[in-house]
Amino acid sequence: LQGILPTLRAEAGWAQTDLVDRWPAIWNPDGTGFLLPGGTFPADAPGEVLSISADGKTVAGIWNQEGFYWTAGTGVVNLGTLPGDGSFVGGVFPNAIAADGKLIFGTFGSPFFTVPRAFVWTSAGGMQQLDSLAISHGVTIPEGYLLTNIQAASANGSVVLGSAYGPNFSQVTFVLTLPVSAYGL
């Protein structure tokens, strides 16, 4: 089977601790693992890893309803919020990582309390609303449609798969193609 099966890489998710039922964790192929270091968010706040880069060096997730990413070099870093959104209710769900950890995609908000918005995050640009970025790069989004979530991204981030609200809040799936340069990379 050597050469047929892919190389095993790290896996991530959450582990239960005495303090909280969900703490972000990473497991290595040899069965060892570790909890992500605390300190960025309250110690009793639940969290979990939602996405992992193809090389296993970057993970992203939700902790205390806020988005984060982690690398061995940076530690846990808060992704922040969308600019101008002072009334944030919900959570930040970073569901996909691309471009060796330089792009993080997901959803911002809660379908129960707000209209969630699809986002892209870069270290230089922070969190940006994906539909606004797409429109500024020549993509036409039909009238009445709002990009609400990204679930997957190609390796370089030029193609993303997500969901949107259509007219009358019907949920639809979309594929968006943008050049990587649109993200400032």
PDB file of C-alpha atoms in Angstrom:
ATOM      1  CA  LEU A   1       0.000   0.000   0.000  1.00  0.00           C
ATOM      2  CA  GLN A   2       2.983   2.296   0.194  1.00  0.00           C
ATOM      3  CA  GLY A   3       2.635   5.008  -2.447  1.00  0.00           C
ATOM      4  CA  ILE A   4      -1.127   4.438  -2.708  1.00  0.00           C
ATOM      5  CA  LEU A   5      -2.265   5.822   0.639  1.00  0.00           C
ATOM      6  CA  PRO A   6      -1.691   9.498   1.399  1.00  0.00           C
ATOM      7  CA  THR A   7       0.858  10.447   4.023  1.00  0.00           C
ATOM      8  CA  LEU A   8      -0.791  10.690   7.423  1.00  0.00           C
ATOM      9  CA  ARG A   9      -0.867  14.189   8.848  1.00  0.00           C
ATOM     10  CA  ALA A  10      -2.114  15.733  12.040  1.00  0.00           C
ATOM     11  CA  GLU A  11      -5.811  15.717  12.915  1.00  0.00           C
ATOM     12  CA  ALA A  12      -7.584  18.283  15.039  1.00  0.00           C
ATOM     13  CA  GLY A  13     -10.829  18.903  16.856  1.00  0.00           C
ATOM     14  CA  TRP A  14     -11.443  19.119  20.588  1.00  0.00           C
ATOM     15  CA  ALA A  15     -10.809  17.256  23.816  1.00  0.00           C
ATOM     16  CA  GLN A  16     -12.775  17.271  27.039  1.00  0.00           C
ATOM     17  CA  THR A  17     -10.967  18.622  30.099  1.00  0.00           C
ATOM     18  CA  ASP A  18     -11.855  18.975  33.753  1.00  0.00           C
ATOM     19  CA  LEU A  19     -12.418  22.690  33.181  1.00  0.00           C
ATOM     20  CA  VAL A  20     -14.490  22.704  29.964  1.00  0.00           C
ATOM     21  CA  ASP A  21     -16.228  20.153  27.750  1.00  0.00           C
ATOM     22  CA  ARG A  22     -14.544  21.310  24.510  1.00  0.00           C
ATOM     23  CA  TRP A  23     -10.927  22.500  24.331  1.00  0.00           C
ATOM     24  CA  PRO A  24      -9.190  22.850  20.928  1.00  0.00           C
ATOM     25  CA  ALA A  25      -6.739  19.967  20.402  1.00  0.00           C
ATOM     26  CA  ILE A  26      -4.376  18.498  17.803  1.00  0.00           C
ATOM     27  CA  TRP A  27      -3.369  14.835  17.408  1.00  0.00           C
ATOM     28  CA  ASN A  28      -0.291  13.640  15.582  1.00  0.00           C
ATOM     29  CA  PRO A  29      -0.184  10.519  13.368  1.00  0.00           C
ATOM     30  CA  ASP A  30       1.770   8.659  16.077  1.00  0.00           C
ATOM     31  CA  GLY A  31      -1.148   9.036  18.515  1.00  0.00           C
ATOM     32  CA  THR A  32       0.354  11.824  20.604  1.00  0.00           C
ATOM     33  CA  GLY A  33      -1.444  15.117  20.848  1.00  0.00           C
ATOM     34  CA  PHE A  34      -1.790  18.357  22.723  1.00  0.00           C
ATOM     35  CA  LEU A  35      -4.272  20.996  23.783  1.00  0.00           C
ATOM     36  CA  LEU A  36      -3.828  24.407  22.210  1.00  0.00           C
ATOM     37  CA  PRO A  37      -2.405  26.867  24.713  1.00  0.00           C
ATOM     38  CA  GLY A  38      -4.899  28.971  26.643  1.00  0.00           C
ATOM     39  CA  GLY A  39      -4.630  32.622  27.549  1.00  0.00           C
ATOM     40  CA  THR A  40      -6.185  34.294  24.503  1.00  0.00           C
ATOM     41  CA  PHE A  41      -9.749  33.408  25.561  1.00  0.00           C
ATOM     42  CA  PRO A  42     -11.306  32.781  29.020  1.00  0.00           C
ATOM     43  CA  ALA A  43     -10.123  29.488  30.538  1.00  0.00           C
ATOM     44  CA  ASP A  44     -13.666  28.139  30.924  1.00  0.00           C
ATOM     45  CA  ALA A  45     -14.783  29.005  27.358  1.00  0.00           C
ATOM     46  CA  PRO A  46     -15.533  26.080  25.029  1.00  0.00           C
ATOM     47  CA  GLY A  47     -13.759  25.811  21.703  1.00  0.00           C
ATOM     48  CA  GLU A  48     -12.808  23.468  18.906  1.00  0.00           C
ATOM     49  CA  VAL A  49     -10.718  23.280  15.776  1.00  0.00           C
ATOM     50  CA  LEU A  50     -12.880  23.411  12.642  1.00  0.00           C
ATOM     51  CA  SER A  51     -10.271  23.415   9.869  1.00  0.00           C
ATOM     52  CA  ILE A  52      -6.687  22.380   9.253  1.00  0.00           C
ATOM     53  CA  SER A  53      -4.329  23.349   6.448  1.00  0.00           C
ATOM     54  CA  ALA A  54      -3.189  20.742   3.937  1.00  0.00           C
ATOM     55  CA  ASP A  55       0.278  20.654   5.497  1.00  0.00           C
ATOM     56  CA  GLY A  56      -1.126  20.425   9.038  1.00  0.00           C
ATOM     57  CA  LYS A  57       0.789  23.505  10.198  1.00  0.00           C
ATOM     58  CA  THR A  58      -2.193  25.860  10.623  1.00  0.00           C
ATOM     59  CA  VAL A  59      -5.504  25.164  12.336  1.00  0.00           C
ATOM     60  CA  ALA A  60      -8.484  27.458  12.823  1.00  0.00           C
ATOM     61  CA  GLY A  61     -11.616  27.221  14.909  1.00  0.00           C
ATOM     62  CA  ILE A  62     -14.052  28.802  17.297  1.00  0.00           C
ATOM     63  CA  TRP A  63     -13.262  29.550  20.942  1.00  0.00           C
ATOM     64  CA  ASN A  64     -15.561  31.613  23.198  1.00  0.00           C
ATOM     65  CA  GLN A  65     -17.707  32.212  20.072  1.00  0.00           C
ATOM     66  CA  GLU A  66     -14.716  33.993  18.488  1.00  0.00           C
ATOM     67  CA  GLY A  67     -12.618  32.795  15.583  1.00  0.00           C
ATOM     68  CA  PHE A  68      -8.954  31.910  15.999  1.00  0.00           C
ATOM     69  CA  TYR A  69      -6.050  30.407  14.149  1.00  0.00           C
ATOM     70  CA  TRP A  70      -2.974  28.673  15.532  1.00  0.00           C
ATOM     71  CA  THR A  71       0.504  27.829  14.274  1.00  0.00           C
ATOM     72  CA  ALA A  72       3.491  26.679  16.292  1.00  0.00           C
ATOM     73  CA  GLY A  73       5.162  30.043  15.566  1.00  0.00           C
ATOM     74  CA  THR A  74       2.282  32.380  16.377  1.00  0.00           C
ATOM     75  CA  GLY A  75       0.342  30.488  19.020  1.00  0.00           C
ATOM     76  CA  VAL A  76      -3.393  31.200  19.248  1.00  0.00           C
ATOM     77  CA  VAL A  77      -4.431  34.393  17.417  1.00  0.00           C
ATOM     78  CA  ASN A  78      -7.930  35.938  17.516  1.00  0.00           C
ATOM     79  CA  LEU A  79      -9.310  36.516  13.984  1.00  0.00           C
ATOM     80  CA  GLY A  80     -11.315  39.558  15.070  1.00  0.00           C
ATOM     81  CA  THR A  81     -14.629  40.620  13.534  1.00  0.00           C
ATOM     82  CA  LEU A  82     -15.905  42.154  10.328  1.00  0.00           C
ATOM     83  CA  PRO A  83     -15.146  45.890  10.143  1.00  0.00           C
ATOM     84  CA  GLY A  84     -18.004  48.091  11.307  1.00  0.00           C
ATOM     85  CA  ASP A  85     -19.935  45.268  12.961  1.00  0.00           C
ATOM     86  CA  GLY A  86     -20.342  46.645  16.467  1.00  0.00           C
ATOM     87  CA  SER A  87     -23.523  44.659  17.098  1.00  0.00           C
ATOM     88  CA  PHE A  88     -21.963  41.213  16.721  1.00  0.00           C
ATOM     89  CA  VAL A  89     -24.182  38.357  17.870  1.00  0.00           C
ATOM     90  CA  GLY A  90     -23.375  34.749  17.059  1.00  0.00           C
ATOM     91  CA  GLY A  91     -19.999  33.281  16.375  1.00  0.00           C
ATOM     92  CA  VAL A  92     -17.060  33.194  14.013  1.00  0.00           C
ATOM     93  CA  PHE A  93     -16.699  29.823  12.293  1.00  0.00           C
ATOM     94  CA  PRO A  94     -13.468  29.505  10.257  1.00  0.00           C
ATOM     95  CA  ASN A  95     -14.359  26.443   8.174  1.00  0.00           C
ATOM     96  CA  ALA A  96     -11.632  26.341   5.510  1.00  0.00           C
ATOM     97  CA  ILE A  97      -7.925  27.143   5.247  1.00  0.00           C
ATOM     98  CA  ALA A  98      -6.085  27.679   1.944  1.00  0.00           C
ATOM     99  CA  ALA A  99      -2.779  28.959   0.542  1.00  0.00           C
ATOM    100  CA  ASP A 100      -0.665  27.294   3.248  1.00  0.00           C
ATOM    101  CA  GLY A 101      -2.583  29.081   6.011  1.00  0.00           C
ATOM    102  CA  LYS A 102      -2.574  32.539   4.396  1.00  0.00           C
ATOM    103  CA  LEU A 103      -6.330  32.433   3.693  1.00  0.00           C
ATOM    104  CA  ILE A 104      -9.051  31.481   6.166  1.00  0.00           C
ATOM    105  CA  PHE A 105     -12.712  31.326   5.085  1.00  0.00           C
ATOM    106  CA  GLY A 106     -15.918  30.841   7.045  1.00  0.00           C
ATOM    107  CA  THR A 107     -19.036  32.475   8.401  1.00  0.00           C
ATOM    108  CA  PHE A 108     -19.588  35.373  10.790  1.00  0.00           C
ATOM    109  CA  GLY A 109     -22.822  35.607  12.762  1.00  0.00           C
ATOM    110  CA  SER A 110     -25.704  33.366  13.688  1.00  0.00           C
ATOM    111  CA  PRO A 111     -28.683  32.397  11.522  1.00  0.00           C
ATOM    112  CA  PHE A 112     -30.817  32.616  14.682  1.00  0.00           C
ATOM    113  CA  PHE A 113     -29.947  36.211  15.621  1.00  0.00           C
ATOM    114  CA  THR A 114     -28.455  37.865  12.523  1.00  0.00           C
ATOM    115  CA  VAL A 115     -27.902  37.273   8.839  1.00  0.00           C
ATOM    116  CA  PRO A 116     -24.569  35.418   8.779  1.00  0.00           C
ATOM    117  CA  ARG A 117     -21.951  36.647   6.321  1.00  0.00           C
ATOM    118  CA  ALA A 118     -19.250  34.707   4.482  1.00  0.00           C
ATOM    119  CA  PHE A 119     -15.755  36.016   5.223  1.00  0.00           C
ATOM    120  CA  VAL A 120     -12.166  35.681   4.155  1.00  0.00           C
ATOM    121  CA  TRP A 121      -9.309  36.477   6.534  1.00  0.00           C
ATOM    122  CA  THR A 122      -5.693  37.331   5.728  1.00  0.00           C
ATOM    123  CA  SER A 123      -2.990  38.539   8.079  1.00  0.00           C
ATOM    124  CA  ALA A 124      -2.612  41.791   6.102  1.00  0.00           C
ATOM    125  CA  GLY A 125      -6.307  42.531   5.488  1.00  0.00           C
ATOM    126  CA  GLY A 126      -7.931  40.980   8.540  1.00  0.00           C
ATOM    127  CA  MET A 127     -11.508  39.743   8.198  1.00  0.00           C
ATOM    128  CA  GLN A 128     -13.364  40.919   5.091  1.00  0.00           C
ATOM    129  CA  GLN A 129     -16.886  40.276   3.875  1.00  0.00           C
ATOM    130  CA  LEU A 130     -16.468  37.913   0.912  1.00  0.00           C
ATOM    131  CA  ASP A 131     -19.355  39.231  -1.206  1.00  0.00           C
ATOM    132  CA  SER A 132     -18.016  42.803  -1.037  1.00  0.00           C
ATOM    133  CA  LEU A 133     -14.549  41.598  -2.031  1.00  0.00           C
ATOM    134  CA  ALA A 134     -15.960  39.528  -4.906  1.00  0.00           C
ATOM    135  CA  ILE A 135     -18.051  42.443  -6.214  1.00  0.00           C
ATOM    136  CA  SER A 136     -15.030  44.761  -6.056  1.00  0.00           C
ATOM    137  CA  HIS A 137     -13.212  42.274  -8.324  1.00  0.00           C
ATOM    138  CA  GLY A 138     -15.920  42.136 -10.982  1.00  0.00           C
ATOM    139  CA  VAL A 139     -18.129  39.288  -9.770  1.00  0.00           C
ATOM    140  CA  THR A 140     -21.848  39.871 -10.201  1.00  0.00           C
ATOM    141  CA  ILE A 141     -23.929  38.522  -7.339  1.00  0.00           C
ATOM    142  CA  PRO A 142     -27.592  38.328  -8.377  1.00  0.00           C
ATOM    143  CA  GLU A 143     -30.039  40.742  -6.761  1.00  0.00           C
ATOM    144  CA  GLY A 144     -31.379  39.424  -3.450  1.00  0.00           C
ATOM    145  CA  TYR A 145     -28.532  36.982  -2.767  1.00  0.00           C
ATOM    146  CA  LEU A 146     -26.213  37.174   0.280  1.00  0.00           C
ATOM    147  CA  LEU A 147     -23.131  34.976   0.671  1.00  0.00           C
ATOM    148  CA  THR A 148     -23.497  33.505   4.157  1.00  0.00           C
ATOM    149  CA  ASN A 149     -20.892  30.745   4.609  1.00  0.00           C
ATOM    150  CA  ILE A 150     -17.839  29.080   3.112  1.00  0.00           C
ATOM    151  CA  GLN A 151     -17.468  25.357   3.745  1.00  0.00           C
ATOM    152  CA  ALA A 152     -14.478  24.456   1.537  1.00  0.00           C
ATOM    153  CA  ALA A 153     -11.672  26.041  -0.486  1.00  0.00           C
ATOM    154  CA  SER A 154      -9.228  24.857  -3.128  1.00  0.00           C
ATOM    155  CA  ALA A 155      -5.571  24.515  -2.098  1.00  0.00           C
ATOM    156  CA  ASN A 156      -4.718  28.059  -3.216  1.00  0.00           C
ATOM    157  CA  GLY A 157      -8.116  29.615  -2.303  1.00  0.00           C
ATOM    158  CA  SER A 158      -9.047  30.615  -5.846  1.00  0.00           C
ATOM    159  CA  VAL A 159     -12.208  28.452  -5.717  1.00  0.00           C
ATOM    160  CA  VAL A 160     -14.542  28.323  -2.709  1.00  0.00           C
ATOM    161  CA  LEU A 161     -17.749  26.405  -2.050  1.00  0.00           C
ATOM    162  CA  GLY A 162     -20.357  28.006   0.128  1.00  0.00           C
ATOM    163  CA  SER A 163     -23.964  28.704   0.894  1.00  0.00           C
ATOM    164  CA  ALA A 164     -26.038  31.822   0.361  1.00  0.00           C
ATOM    165  CA  TYR A 165     -29.462  33.152   1.138  1.00  0.00           C
ATOM    166  CA  GLY A 166     -31.490  33.709  -1.993  1.00  0.00           C
ATOM    167  CA  PRO A 167     -34.662  35.734  -2.334  1.00  0.00           C
ATOM    168  CA  ASN A 168     -37.072  35.034   0.546  1.00  0.00           C
ATOM    169  CA  PHE A 169     -34.117  33.572   2.519  1.00  0.00           C
ATOM    170  CA  SER A 170     -34.079  30.311   0.558  1.00  0.00           C
ATOM    171  CA  GLN A 171     -30.704  28.639   1.028  1.00  0.00           C
ATOM    172  CA  VAL A 172     -28.628  27.857  -2.069  1.00  0.00           C
ATOM    173  CA  THR A 173     -25.132  26.536  -2.718  1.00  0.00           C
ATOM    174  CA  PHE A 174     -22.569  28.456  -4.770  1.00  0.00           C
ATOM    175  CA  VAL A 175     -19.071  28.084  -6.200  1.00  0.00           C
ATOM    176  CA  LEU A 176     -17.032  31.280  -6.394  1.00  0.00           C
ATOM    177  CA  THR A 177     -13.843  31.646  -8.414  1.00  0.00           C
ATOM    178  CA  LEU A 178     -11.529  34.591  -7.729  1.00  0.00           C
ATOM    179  CA  PRO A 179      -7.845  35.028  -8.540  1.00  0.00           C
ATOM    180  CA  VAL A 180      -5.658  34.699  -5.462  1.00  0.00           C
ATOM    181  CA  SER A 181      -4.513  38.282  -6.087  1.00  0.00           C
ATOM    182  CA  ALA A 182      -8.038  39.442  -5.118  1.00  0.00           C
ATOM    183  CA  TYR A 183      -7.179  38.505  -1.530  1.00  0.00           C
ATOM    184  CA  GLY A 184      -4.030  40.620  -1.551  1.00  0.00           C
ATOM    185  CA  LEU A 185      -1.644  37.658  -1.751  1.00  0.00           C
TER     186      LEU A 185
END
